[in-house]
PDB file of C-alpha atoms in Angstrom:
ATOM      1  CA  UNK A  98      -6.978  24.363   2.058  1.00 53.00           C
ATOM      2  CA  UNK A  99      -6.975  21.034   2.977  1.00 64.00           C
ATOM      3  CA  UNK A 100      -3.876  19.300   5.193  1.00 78.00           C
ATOM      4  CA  UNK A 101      -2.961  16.107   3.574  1.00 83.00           C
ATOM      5  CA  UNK A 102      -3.617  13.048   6.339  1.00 85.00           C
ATOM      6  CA  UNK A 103      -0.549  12.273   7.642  1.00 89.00           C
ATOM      7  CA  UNK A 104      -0.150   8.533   7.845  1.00 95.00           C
ATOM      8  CA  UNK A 105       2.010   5.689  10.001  1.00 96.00           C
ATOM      9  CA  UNK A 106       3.158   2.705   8.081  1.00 97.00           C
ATOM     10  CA  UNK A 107       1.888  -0.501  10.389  1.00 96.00           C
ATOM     11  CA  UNK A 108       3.019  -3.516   8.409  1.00 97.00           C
ATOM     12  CA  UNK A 109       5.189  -4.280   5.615  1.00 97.00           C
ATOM     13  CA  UNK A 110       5.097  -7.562   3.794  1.00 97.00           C
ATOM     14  CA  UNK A 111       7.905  -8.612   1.549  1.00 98.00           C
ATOM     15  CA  UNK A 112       9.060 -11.747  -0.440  1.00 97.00           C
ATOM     16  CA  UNK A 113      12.537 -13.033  -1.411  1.00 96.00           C
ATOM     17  CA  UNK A 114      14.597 -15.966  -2.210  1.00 94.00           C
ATOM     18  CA  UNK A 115      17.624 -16.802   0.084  1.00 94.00           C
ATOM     19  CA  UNK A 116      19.241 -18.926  -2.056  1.00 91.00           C
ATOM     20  CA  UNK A 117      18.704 -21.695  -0.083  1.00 92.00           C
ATOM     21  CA  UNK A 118      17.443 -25.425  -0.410  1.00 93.00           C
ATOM     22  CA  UNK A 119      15.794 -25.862   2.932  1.00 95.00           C
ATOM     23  CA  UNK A 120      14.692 -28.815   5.536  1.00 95.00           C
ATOM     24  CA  UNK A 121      12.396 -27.631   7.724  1.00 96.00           C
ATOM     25  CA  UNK A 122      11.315 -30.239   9.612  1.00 95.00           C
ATOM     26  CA  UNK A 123      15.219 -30.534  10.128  1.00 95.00           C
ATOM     27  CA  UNK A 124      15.223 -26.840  10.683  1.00 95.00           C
ATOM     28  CA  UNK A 125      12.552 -26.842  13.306  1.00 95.00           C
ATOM     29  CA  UNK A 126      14.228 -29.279  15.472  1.00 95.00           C
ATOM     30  CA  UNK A 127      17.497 -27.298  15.696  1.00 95.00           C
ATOM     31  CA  UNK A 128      16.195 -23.940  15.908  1.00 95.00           C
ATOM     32  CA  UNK A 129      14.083 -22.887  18.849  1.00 94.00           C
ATOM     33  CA  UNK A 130      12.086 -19.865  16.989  1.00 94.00           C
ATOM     34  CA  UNK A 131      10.824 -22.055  14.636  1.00 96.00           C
ATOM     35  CA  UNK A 132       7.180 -23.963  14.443  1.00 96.00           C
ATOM     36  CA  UNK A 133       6.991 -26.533  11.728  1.00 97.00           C
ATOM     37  CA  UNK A 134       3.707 -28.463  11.160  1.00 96.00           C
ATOM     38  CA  UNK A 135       3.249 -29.006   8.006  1.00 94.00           C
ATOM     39  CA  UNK A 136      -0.029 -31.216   8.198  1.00 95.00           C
ATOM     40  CA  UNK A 137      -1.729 -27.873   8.970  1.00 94.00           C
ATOM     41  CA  UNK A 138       0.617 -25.623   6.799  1.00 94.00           C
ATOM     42  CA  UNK A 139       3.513 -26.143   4.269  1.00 94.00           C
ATOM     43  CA  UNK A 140       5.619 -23.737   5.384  1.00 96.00           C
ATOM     44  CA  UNK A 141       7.207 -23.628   8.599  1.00 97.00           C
ATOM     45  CA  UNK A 142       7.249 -20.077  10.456  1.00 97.00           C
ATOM     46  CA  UNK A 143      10.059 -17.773  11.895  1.00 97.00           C
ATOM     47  CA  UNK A 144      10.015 -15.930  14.552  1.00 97.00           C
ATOM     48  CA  UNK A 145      12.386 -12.804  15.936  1.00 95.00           C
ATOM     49  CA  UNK A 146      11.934 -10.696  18.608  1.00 93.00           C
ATOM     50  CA  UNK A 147      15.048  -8.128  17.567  1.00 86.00           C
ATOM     51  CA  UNK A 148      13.738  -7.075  14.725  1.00 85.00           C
ATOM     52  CA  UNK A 149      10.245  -7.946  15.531  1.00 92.00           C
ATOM     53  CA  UNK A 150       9.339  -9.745  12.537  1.00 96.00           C
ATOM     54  CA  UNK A 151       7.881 -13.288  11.523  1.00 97.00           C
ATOM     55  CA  UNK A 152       8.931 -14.944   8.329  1.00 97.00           C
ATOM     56  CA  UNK A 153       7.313 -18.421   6.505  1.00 97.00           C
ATOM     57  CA  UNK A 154      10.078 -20.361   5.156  1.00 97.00           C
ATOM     58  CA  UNK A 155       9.222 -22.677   2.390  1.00 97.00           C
ATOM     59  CA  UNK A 156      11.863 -25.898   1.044  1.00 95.00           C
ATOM     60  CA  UNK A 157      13.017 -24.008  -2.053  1.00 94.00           C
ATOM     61  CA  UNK A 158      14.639 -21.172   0.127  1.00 94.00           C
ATOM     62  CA  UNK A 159      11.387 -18.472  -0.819  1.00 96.00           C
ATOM     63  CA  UNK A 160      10.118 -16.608   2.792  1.00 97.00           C
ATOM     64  CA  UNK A 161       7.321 -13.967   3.114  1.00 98.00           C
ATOM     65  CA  UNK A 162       8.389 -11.281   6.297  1.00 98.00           C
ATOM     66  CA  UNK A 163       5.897  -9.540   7.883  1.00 97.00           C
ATOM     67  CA  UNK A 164       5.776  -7.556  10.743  1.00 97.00           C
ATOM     68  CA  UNK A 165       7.932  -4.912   9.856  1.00 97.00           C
ATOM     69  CA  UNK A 166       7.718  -0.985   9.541  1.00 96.00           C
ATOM     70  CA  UNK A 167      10.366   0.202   7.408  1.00 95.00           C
ATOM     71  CA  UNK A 168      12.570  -1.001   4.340  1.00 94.00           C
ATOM     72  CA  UNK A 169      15.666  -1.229   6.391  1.00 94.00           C
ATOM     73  CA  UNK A 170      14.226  -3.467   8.839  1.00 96.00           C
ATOM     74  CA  UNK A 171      12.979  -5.842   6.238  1.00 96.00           C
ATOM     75  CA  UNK A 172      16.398  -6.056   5.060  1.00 95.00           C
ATOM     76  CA  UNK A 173      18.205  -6.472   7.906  1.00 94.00           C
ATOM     77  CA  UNK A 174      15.631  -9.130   8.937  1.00 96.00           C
ATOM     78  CA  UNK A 175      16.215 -10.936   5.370  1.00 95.00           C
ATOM     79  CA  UNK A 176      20.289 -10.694   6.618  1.00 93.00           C
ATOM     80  CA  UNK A 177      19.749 -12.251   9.748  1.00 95.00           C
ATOM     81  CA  UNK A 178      17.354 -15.053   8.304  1.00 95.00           C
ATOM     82  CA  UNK A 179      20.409 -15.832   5.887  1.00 94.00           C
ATOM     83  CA  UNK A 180      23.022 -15.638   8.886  1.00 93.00           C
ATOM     84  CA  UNK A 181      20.687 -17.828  10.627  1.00 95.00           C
ATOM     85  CA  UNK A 182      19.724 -20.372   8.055  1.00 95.00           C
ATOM     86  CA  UNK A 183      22.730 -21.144   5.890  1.00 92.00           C
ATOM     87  CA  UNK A 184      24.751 -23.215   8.126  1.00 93.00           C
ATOM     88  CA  UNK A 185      21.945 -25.994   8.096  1.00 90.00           C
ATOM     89  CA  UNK A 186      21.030 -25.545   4.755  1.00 88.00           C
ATOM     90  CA  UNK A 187      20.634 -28.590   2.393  1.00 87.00           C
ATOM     91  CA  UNK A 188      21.891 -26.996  -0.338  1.00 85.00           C
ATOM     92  CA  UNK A 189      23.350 -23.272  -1.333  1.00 83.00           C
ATOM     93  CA  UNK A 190      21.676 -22.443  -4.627  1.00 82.00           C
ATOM     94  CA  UNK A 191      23.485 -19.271  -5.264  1.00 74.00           C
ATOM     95  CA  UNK A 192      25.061 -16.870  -2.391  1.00 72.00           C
ATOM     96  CA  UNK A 193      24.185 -13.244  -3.899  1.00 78.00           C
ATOM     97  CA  UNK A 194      21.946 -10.720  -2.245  1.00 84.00           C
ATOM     98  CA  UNK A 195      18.356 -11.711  -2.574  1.00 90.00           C
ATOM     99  CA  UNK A 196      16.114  -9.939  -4.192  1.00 91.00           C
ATOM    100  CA  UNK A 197      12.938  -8.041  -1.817  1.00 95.00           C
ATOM    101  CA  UNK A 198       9.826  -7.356  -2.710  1.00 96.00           C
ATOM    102  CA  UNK A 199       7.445  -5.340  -0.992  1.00 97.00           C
ATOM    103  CA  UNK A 200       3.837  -6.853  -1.901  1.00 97.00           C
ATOM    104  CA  UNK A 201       1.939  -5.128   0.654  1.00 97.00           C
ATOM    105  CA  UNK A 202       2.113  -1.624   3.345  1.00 97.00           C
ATOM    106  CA  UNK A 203      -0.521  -1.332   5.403  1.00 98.00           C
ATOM    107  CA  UNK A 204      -0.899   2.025   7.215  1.00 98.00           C
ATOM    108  CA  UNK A 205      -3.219   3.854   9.463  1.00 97.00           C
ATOM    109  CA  UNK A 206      -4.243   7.716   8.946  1.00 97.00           C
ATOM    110  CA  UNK A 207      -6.910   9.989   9.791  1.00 94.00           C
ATOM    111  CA  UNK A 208      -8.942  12.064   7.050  1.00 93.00           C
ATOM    112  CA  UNK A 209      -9.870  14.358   9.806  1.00 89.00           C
ATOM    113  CA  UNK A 210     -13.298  14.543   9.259  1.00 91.00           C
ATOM    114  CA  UNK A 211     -16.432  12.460  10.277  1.00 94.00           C
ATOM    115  CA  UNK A 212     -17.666  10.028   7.713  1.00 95.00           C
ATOM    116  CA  UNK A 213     -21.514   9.128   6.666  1.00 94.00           C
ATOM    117  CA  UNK A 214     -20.632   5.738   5.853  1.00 95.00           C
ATOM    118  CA  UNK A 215     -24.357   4.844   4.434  1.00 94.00           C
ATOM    119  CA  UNK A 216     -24.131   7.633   2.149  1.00 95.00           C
ATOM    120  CA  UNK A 217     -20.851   7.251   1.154  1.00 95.00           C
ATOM    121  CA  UNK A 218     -21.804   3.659   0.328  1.00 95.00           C
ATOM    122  CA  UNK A 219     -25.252   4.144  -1.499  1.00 94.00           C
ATOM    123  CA  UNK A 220     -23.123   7.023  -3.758  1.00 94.00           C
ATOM    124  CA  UNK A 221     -19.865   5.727  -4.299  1.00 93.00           C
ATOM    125  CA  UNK A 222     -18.778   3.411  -6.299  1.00 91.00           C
ATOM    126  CA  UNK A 223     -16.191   0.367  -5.088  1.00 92.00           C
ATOM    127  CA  UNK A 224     -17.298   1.012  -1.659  1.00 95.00           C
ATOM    128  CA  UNK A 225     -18.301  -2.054   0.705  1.00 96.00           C
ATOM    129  CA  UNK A 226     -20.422  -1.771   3.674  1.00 96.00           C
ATOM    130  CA  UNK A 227     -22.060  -4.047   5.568  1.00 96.00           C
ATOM    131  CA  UNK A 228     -22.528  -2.595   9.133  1.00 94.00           C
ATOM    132  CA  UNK A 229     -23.836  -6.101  10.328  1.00 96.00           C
ATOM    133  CA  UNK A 230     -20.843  -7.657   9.570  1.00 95.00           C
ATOM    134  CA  UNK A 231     -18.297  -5.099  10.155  1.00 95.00           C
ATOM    135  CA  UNK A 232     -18.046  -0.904  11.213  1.00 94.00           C
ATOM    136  CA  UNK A 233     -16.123  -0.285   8.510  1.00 96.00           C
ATOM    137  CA  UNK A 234     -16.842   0.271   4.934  1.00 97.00           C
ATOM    138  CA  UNK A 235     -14.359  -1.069   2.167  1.00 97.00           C
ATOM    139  CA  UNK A 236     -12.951   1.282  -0.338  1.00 97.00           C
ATOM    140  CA  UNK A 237     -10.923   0.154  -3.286  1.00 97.00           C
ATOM    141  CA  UNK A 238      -9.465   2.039  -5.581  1.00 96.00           C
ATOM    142  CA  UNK A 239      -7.965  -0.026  -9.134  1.00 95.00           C
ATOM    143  CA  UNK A 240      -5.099   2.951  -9.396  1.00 94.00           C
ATOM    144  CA  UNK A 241      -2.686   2.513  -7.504  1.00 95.00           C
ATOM    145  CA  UNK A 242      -4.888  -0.733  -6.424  1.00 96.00           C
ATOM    146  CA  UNK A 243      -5.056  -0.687  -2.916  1.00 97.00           C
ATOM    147  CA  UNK A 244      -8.407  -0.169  -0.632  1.00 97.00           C
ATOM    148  CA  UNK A 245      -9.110   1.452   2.610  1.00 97.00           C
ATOM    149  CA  UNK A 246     -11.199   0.664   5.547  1.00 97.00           C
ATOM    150  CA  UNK A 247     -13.046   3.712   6.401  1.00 97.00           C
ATOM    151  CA  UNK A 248     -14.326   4.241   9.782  1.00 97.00           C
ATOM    152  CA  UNK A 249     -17.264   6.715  10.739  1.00 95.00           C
ATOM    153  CA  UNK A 250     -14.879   8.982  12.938  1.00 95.00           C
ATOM    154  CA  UNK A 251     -12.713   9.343   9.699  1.00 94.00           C
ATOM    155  CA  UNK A 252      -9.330   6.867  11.047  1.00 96.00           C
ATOM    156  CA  UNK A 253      -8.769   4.366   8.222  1.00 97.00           C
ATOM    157  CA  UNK A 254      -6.447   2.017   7.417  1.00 98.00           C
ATOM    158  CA  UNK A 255      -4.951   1.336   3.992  1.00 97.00           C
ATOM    159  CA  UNK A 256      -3.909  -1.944   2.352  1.00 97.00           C
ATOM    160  CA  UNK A 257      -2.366  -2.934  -0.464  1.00 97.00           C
ATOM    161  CA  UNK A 258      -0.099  -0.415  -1.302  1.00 97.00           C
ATOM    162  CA  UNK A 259       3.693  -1.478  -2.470  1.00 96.00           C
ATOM    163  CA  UNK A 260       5.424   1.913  -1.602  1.00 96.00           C
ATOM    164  CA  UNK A 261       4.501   4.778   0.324  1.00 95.00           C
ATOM    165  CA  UNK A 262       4.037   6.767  -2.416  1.00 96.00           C
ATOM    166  CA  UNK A 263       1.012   4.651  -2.932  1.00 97.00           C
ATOM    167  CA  UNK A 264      -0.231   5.072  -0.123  1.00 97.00           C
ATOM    168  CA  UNK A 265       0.073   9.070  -0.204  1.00 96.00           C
ATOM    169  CA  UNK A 266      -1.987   8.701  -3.834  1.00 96.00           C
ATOM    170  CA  UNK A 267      -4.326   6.830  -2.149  1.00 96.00           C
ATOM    171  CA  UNK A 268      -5.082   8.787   0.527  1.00 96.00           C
ATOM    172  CA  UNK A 269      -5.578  12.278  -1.325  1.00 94.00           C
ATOM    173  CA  UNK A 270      -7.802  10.742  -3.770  1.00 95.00           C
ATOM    174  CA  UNK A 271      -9.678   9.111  -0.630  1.00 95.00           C
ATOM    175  CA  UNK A 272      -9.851  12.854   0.928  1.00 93.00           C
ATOM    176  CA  UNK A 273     -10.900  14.606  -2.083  1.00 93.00           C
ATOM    177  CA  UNK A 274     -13.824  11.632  -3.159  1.00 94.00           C
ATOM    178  CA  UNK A 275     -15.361  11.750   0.529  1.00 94.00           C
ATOM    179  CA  UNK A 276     -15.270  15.507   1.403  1.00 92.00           C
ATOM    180  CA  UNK A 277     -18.861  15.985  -0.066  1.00 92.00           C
ATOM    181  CA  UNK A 278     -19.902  12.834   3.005  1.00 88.00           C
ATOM    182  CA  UNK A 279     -18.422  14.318   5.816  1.00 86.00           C
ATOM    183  CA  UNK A 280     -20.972  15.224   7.900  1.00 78.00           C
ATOM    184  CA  UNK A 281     -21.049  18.806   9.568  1.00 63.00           C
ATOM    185  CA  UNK A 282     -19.311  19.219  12.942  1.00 54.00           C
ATOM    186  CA  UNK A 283     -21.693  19.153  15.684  1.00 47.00           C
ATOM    187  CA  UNK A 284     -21.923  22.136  17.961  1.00 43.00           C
TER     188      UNK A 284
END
């Protein structure tokens, strides 16, 4: 029997609303962790070491966090950016808890087995390989839609997941679809 990989979440993206009419260029000035220059971007960007997380802050009060690992540390990064924000705010559009949305886990695993990446590519569908360009090949699956980098020593890393569960799904099918391109162990 085969052990299921075993995986580490890397990177969590979420969106939410604060609530929150902002000024950034306002905002920038009066907070040193954040960068505003929006002639190369329209957002301005937020910085924290504790939690170690990065947020874009747009004008109607909508951020993107990225950066962390877990749930928890998305919301307690979302809290702080509230905390944080609301005293200069131009305008409070309505003080509840925001809403988060996870829209993307990325996570690294191991499939424990060594992968023939040109086969694997010539005989599977959705797979992406360009050795040229890149070691890895591209896998995507449409259910749950998410793809994987696959590396010849069998690592990859999954994207596009929006739950762990996901990425679990994703990674058994990924095990069970390569097994016939693993090539033998070398003695």
């Amino acid at each position: 029997m085969t052990k299921k990989p075993v995986f580490v979440v890397t990177n969590m993206v979420a969106s939410a609303s604060l609530g929150l009419e902002l000024d950034l260029y306002s905002l920038a000035q009066k907070i040193k962790e954040i960068e505003y220059e929006p002639e190369q971007f329209p957002g301005a960007i937020l910085k924290f070491k504790d939690p170690k997380a990065s947020l874009l802050l747009f004008k109607n009060g909508k951020v993107v966090c990225v950066g962390c690992k877990k749930r928890s540390m998305i919301d307690k990064t979302i809290e702080k950016t509230i905390k944080l924000l609301t005293p200069y705010a131009k305008r409070i559009i309505k003080k509840k808890k925001p809403d988060i949305v996870i829209t993307n886990i990325v996570a690294s695993a191991s499939l424990d087995m060594e992968l023939d990446l040109y086969k694997i590519a010539y005989k599977v569908s959705d797979v992406e390989y360009e050795p040229e360009q890149f070691p890895g090949a591209i896998l995507k699956f449409k259910e749950p839609k998410a793809s994987l980098l696959l590396f010849k020593n069998g690592k990859v890393i999954c994207a596009g997941a929006k739950s762990e569960k996901e990425i679990r799904i994703v990674l058994d099918k990924a095990q069970k679809l390569l097994k016939p391109y693993a090539e033998k162990p070398r003695k």
